[in-house]
PDB file of C-alpha atoms in Angstrom:
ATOM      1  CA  UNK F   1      25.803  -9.458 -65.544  1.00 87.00           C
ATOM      2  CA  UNK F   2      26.024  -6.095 -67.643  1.00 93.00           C
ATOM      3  CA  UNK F   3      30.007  -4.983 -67.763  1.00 97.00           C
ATOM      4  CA  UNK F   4      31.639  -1.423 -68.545  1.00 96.00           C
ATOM      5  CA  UNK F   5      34.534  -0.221 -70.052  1.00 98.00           C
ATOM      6  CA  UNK F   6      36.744   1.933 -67.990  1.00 98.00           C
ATOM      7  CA  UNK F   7      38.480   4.653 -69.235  1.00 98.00           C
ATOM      8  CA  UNK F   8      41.285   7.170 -68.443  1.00 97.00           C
ATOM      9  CA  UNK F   9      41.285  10.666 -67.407  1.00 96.00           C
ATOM     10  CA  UNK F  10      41.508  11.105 -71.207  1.00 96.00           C
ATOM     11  CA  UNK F  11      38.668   8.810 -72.333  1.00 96.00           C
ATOM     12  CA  UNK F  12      40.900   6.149 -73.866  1.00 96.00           C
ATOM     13  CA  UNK F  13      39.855   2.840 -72.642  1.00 97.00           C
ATOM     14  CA  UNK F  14      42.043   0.846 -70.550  1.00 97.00           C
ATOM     15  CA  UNK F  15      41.214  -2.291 -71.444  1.00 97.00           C
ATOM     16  CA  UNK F  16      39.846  -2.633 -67.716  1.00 97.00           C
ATOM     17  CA  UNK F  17      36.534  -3.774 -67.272  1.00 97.00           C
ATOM     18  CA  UNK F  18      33.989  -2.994 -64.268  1.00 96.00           C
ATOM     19  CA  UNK F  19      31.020  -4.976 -63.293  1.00 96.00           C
ATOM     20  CA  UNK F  20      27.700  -3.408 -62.158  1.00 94.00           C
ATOM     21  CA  UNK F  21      27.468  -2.820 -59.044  1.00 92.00           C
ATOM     22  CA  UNK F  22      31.155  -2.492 -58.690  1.00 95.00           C
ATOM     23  CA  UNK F  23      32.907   0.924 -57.741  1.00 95.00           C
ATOM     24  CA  UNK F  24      34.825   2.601 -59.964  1.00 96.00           C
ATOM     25  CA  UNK F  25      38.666   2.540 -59.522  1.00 96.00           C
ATOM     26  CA  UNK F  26      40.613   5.166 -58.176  1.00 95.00           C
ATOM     27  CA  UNK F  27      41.909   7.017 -61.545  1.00 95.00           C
ATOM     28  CA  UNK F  28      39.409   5.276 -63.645  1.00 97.00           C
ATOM     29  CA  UNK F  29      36.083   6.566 -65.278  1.00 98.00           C
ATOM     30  CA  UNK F  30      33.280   4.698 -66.892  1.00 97.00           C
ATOM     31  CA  UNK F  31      30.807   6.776 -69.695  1.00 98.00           C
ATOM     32  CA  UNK F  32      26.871   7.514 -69.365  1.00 98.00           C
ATOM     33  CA  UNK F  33      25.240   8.828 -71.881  1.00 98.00           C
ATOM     34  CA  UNK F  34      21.526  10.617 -72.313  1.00 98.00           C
ATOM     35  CA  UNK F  35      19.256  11.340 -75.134  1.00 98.00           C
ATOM     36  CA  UNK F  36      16.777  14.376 -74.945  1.00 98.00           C
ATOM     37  CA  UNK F  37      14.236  14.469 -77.876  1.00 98.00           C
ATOM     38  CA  UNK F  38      12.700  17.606 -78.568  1.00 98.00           C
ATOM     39  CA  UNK F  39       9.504  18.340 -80.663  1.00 97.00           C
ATOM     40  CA  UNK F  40       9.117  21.269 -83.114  1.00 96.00           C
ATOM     41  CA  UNK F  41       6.717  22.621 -80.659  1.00 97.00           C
ATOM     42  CA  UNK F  42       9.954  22.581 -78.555  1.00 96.00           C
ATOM     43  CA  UNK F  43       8.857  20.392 -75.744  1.00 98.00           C
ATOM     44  CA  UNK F  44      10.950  17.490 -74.733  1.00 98.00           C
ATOM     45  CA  UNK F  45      10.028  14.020 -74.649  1.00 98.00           C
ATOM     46  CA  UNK F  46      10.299  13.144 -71.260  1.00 98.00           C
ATOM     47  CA  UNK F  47      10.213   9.747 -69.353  1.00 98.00           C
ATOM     48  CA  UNK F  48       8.390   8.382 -66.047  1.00 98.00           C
ATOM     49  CA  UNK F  49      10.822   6.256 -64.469  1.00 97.00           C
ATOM     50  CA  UNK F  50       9.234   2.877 -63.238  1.00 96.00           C
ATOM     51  CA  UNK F  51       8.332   2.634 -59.497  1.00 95.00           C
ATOM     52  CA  UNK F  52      10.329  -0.736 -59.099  1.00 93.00           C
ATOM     53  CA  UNK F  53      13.599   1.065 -60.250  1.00 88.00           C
ATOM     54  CA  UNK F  54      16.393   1.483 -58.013  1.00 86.00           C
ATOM     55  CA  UNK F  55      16.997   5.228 -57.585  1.00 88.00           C
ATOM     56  CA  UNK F  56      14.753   8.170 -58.721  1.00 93.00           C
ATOM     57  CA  UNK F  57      11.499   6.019 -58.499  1.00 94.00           C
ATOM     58  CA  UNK F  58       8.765   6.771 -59.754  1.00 96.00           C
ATOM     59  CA  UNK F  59      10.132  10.298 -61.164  1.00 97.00           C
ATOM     60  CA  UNK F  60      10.237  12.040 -64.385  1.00 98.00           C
ATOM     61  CA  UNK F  61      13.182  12.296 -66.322  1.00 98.00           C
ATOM     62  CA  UNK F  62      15.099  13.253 -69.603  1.00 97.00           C
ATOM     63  CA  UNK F  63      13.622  11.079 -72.609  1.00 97.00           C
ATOM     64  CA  UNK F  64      16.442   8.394 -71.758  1.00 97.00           C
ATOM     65  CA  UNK F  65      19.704   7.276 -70.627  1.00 96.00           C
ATOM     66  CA  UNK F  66      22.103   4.918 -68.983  1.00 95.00           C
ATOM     67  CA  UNK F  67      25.668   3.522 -68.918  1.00 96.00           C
ATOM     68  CA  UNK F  68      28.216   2.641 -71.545  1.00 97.00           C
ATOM     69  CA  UNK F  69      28.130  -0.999 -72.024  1.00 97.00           C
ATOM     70  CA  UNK F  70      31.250  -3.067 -72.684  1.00 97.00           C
ATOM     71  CA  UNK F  71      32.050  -2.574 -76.314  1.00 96.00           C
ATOM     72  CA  UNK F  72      29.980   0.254 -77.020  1.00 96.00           C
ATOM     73  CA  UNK F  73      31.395   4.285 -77.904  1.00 97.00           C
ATOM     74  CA  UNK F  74      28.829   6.800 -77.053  1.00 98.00           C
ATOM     75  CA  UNK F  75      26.889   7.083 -79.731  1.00 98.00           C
ATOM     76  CA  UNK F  76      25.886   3.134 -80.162  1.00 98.00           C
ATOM     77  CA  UNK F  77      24.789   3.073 -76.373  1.00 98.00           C
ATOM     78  CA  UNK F  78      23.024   6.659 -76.790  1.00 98.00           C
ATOM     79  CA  UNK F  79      21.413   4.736 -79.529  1.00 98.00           C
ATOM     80  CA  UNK F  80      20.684   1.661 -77.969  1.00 98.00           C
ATOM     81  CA  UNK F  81      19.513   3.364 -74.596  1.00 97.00           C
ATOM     82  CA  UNK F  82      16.543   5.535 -77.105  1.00 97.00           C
ATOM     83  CA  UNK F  83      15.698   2.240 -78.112  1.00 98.00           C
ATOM     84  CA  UNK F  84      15.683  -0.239 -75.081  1.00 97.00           C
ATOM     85  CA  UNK F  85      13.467   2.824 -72.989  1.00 97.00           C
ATOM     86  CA  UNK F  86      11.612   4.583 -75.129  1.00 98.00           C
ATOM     87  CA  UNK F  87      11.358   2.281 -78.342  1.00 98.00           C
ATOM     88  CA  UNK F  88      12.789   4.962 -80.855  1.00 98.00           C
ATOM     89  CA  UNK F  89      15.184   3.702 -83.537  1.00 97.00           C
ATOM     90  CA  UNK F  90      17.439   6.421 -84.481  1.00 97.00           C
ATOM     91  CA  UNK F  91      21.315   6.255 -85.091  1.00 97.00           C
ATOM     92  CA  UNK F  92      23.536   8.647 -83.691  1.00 97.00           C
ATOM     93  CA  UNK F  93      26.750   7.240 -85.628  1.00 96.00           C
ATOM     94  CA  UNK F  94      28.792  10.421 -86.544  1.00 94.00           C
ATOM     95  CA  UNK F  95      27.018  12.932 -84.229  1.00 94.00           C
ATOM     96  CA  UNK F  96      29.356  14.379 -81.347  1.00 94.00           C
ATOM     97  CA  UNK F  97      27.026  15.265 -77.885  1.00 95.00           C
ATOM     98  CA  UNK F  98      25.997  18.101 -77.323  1.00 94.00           C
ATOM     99  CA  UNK F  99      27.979  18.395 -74.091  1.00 95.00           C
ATOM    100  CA  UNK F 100      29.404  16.199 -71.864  1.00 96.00           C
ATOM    101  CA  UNK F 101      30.032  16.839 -68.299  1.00 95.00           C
ATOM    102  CA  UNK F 102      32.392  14.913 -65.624  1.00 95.00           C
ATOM    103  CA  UNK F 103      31.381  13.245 -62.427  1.00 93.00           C
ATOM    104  CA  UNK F 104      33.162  11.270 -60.113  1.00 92.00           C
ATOM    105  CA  UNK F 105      34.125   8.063 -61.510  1.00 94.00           C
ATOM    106  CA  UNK F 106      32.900   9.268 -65.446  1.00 96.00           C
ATOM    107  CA  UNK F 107      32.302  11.245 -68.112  1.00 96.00           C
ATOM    108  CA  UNK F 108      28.312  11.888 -69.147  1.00 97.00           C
ATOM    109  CA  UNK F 109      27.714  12.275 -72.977  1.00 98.00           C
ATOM    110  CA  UNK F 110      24.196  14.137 -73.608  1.00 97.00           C
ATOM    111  CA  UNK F 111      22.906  14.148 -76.804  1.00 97.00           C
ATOM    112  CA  UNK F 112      19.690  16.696 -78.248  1.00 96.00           C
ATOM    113  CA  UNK F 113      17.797  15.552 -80.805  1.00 96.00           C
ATOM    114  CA  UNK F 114      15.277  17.318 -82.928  1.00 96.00           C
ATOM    115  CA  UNK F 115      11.979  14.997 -84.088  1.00 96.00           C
ATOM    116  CA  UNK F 116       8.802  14.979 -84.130  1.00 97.00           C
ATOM    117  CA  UNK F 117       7.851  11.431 -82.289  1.00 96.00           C
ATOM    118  CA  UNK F 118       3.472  10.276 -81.664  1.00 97.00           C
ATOM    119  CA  UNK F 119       4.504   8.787 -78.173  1.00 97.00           C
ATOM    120  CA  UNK F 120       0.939   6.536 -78.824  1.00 97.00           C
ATOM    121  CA  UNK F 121       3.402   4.437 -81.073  1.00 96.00           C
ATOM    122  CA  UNK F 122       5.974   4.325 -78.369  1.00 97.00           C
ATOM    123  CA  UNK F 123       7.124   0.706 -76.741  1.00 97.00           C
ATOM    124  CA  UNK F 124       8.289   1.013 -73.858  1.00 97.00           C
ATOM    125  CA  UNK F 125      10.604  -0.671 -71.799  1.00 97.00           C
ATOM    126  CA  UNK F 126       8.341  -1.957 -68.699  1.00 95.00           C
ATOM    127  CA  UNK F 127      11.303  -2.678 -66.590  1.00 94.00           C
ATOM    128  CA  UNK F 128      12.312   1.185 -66.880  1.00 95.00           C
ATOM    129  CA  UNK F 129       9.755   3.272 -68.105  1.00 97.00           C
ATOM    130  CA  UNK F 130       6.431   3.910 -66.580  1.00 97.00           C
ATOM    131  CA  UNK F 131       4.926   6.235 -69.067  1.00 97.00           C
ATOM    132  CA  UNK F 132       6.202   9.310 -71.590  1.00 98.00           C
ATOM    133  CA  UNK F 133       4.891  12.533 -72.326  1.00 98.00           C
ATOM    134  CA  UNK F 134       5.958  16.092 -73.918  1.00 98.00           C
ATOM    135  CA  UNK F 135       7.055  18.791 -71.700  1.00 98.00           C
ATOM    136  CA  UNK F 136       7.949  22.240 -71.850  1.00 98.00           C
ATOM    137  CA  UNK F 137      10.978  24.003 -69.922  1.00 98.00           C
ATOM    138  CA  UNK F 138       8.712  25.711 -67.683  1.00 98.00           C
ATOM    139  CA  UNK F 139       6.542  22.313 -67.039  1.00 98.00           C
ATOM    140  CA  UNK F 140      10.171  20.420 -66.036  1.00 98.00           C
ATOM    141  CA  UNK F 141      10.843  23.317 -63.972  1.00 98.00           C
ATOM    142  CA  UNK F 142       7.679  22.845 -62.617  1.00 98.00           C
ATOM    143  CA  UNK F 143       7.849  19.217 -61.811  1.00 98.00           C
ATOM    144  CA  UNK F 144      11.072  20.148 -60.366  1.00 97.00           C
ATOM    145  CA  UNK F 145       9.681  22.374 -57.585  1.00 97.00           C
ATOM    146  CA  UNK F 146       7.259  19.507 -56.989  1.00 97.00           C
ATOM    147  CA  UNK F 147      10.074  16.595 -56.622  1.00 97.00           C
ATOM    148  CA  UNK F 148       8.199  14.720 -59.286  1.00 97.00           C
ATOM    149  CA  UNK F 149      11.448  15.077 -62.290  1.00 98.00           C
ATOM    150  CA  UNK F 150      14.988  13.822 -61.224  1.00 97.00           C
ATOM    151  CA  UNK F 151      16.450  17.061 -59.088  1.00 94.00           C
ATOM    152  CA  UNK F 152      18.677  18.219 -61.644  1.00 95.00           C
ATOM    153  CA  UNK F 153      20.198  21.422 -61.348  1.00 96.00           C
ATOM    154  CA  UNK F 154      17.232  23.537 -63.112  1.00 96.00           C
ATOM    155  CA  UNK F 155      20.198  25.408 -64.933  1.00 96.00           C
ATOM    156  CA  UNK F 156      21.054  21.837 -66.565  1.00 96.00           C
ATOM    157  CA  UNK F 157      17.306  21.752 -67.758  1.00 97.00           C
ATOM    158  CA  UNK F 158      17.530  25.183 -69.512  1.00 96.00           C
ATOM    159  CA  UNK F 159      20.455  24.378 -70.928  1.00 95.00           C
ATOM    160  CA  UNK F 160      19.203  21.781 -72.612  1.00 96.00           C
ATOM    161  CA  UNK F 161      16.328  23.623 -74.099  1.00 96.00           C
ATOM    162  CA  UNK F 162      19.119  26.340 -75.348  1.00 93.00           C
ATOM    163  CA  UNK F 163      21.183  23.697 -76.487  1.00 92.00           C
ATOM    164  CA  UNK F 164      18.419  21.949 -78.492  1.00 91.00           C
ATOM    165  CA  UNK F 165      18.496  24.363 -81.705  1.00 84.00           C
ATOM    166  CA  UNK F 166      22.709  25.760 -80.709  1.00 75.00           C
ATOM    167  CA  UNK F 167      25.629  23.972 -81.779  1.00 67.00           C
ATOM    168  CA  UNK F 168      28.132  25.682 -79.458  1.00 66.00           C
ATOM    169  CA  UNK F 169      28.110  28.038 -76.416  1.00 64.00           C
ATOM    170  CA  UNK F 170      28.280  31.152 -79.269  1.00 61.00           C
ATOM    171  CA  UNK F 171      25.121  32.738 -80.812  1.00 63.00           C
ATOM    172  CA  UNK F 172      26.960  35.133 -83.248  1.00 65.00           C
ATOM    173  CA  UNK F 173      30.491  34.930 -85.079  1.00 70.00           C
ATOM    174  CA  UNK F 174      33.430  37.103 -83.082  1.00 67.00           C
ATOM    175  CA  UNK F 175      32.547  41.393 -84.681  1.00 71.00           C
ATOM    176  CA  UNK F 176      36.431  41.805 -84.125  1.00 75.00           C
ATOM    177  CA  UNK F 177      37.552  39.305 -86.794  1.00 77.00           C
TER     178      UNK F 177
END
């Protein structure tokens, strides 16, 4: 049975654990994180989700994701998550997300990644995945419209792309200083 660290309104752990399938305790959060690859063609690697899974069946999604295992900090499951799904190897030690943004009962950690990947040398996770393919912004959005990618706010998805090549919410240093 796959266990999670919870955490405090501050993200220090509590040395409370929660079992999947469990809810999350009143005044305690648990972490997700996601990975979005993007191409130097600036598409994103995207992900089919498998038919069999429970929730969001069948539907596209960002290149990969999932929860915080017991033990972990957010870059070794980001890490582990590319890997399990999508088969890429690549080590996130030292790099902070890109954002991270709250939801009931956690905190989501989203990491962008820049890399050129051949998705025909891909393993994927059967349990998970169903397929992967590259993407541009307007094909998500696309997908979107057609309920065939995870309904995400189609702001999120832009802000992706944008984020993919920004480190910050600033384009240019303050004139005034």
């Amino acid at each position: 049975m796959e266990s999670f660290d919870l955490y405090d309104v501050n993200r220090n752990r509590t040395g409370k654990v929660l079992e999947r399938g469990n809810k999350v305790p009143e005044g305690c959060y648990r972490l997700v994180v996601h990975v979005c690859i993007f191409d130097s063609q600036g598409r994103m690697l995207i992900q089919k989700r498998q038919r069999t899974k429970k929730g969001w069946s069948g539907m596209w999604d960002i290149t990969a994701g999932g929860s915080a295992l017991t033990g972990d900090n957010s870059q070794t499951a980001a890490s582990r998550e590319l890997l399990e799904e999508v088969g890429i190897d690549y080590s996130l030690e030292g790099m902070r997300p890109a954002m991270t943004i709250y939801f009931d009962g956690g905190f989501n950690d989203i990491y962008t990644v820049n890399m050129d990947v051949d998705i025909s040398t891909l393993t994927l996770q059967a349990s998970e995945v169903e397929e992967v393919r590259w993407a541009t912004e307007d094909e998500i959005l696309e997908l979107m419209k057609q309920k065939e990618f995870v309904l995400y706010k189609s702001s999120f998805i832009s802000l992706l792309f944008f984020l993919r090549n920004h480190n910050g919410a600033f384009t240019h240093k303050d004139p005034t200083k």
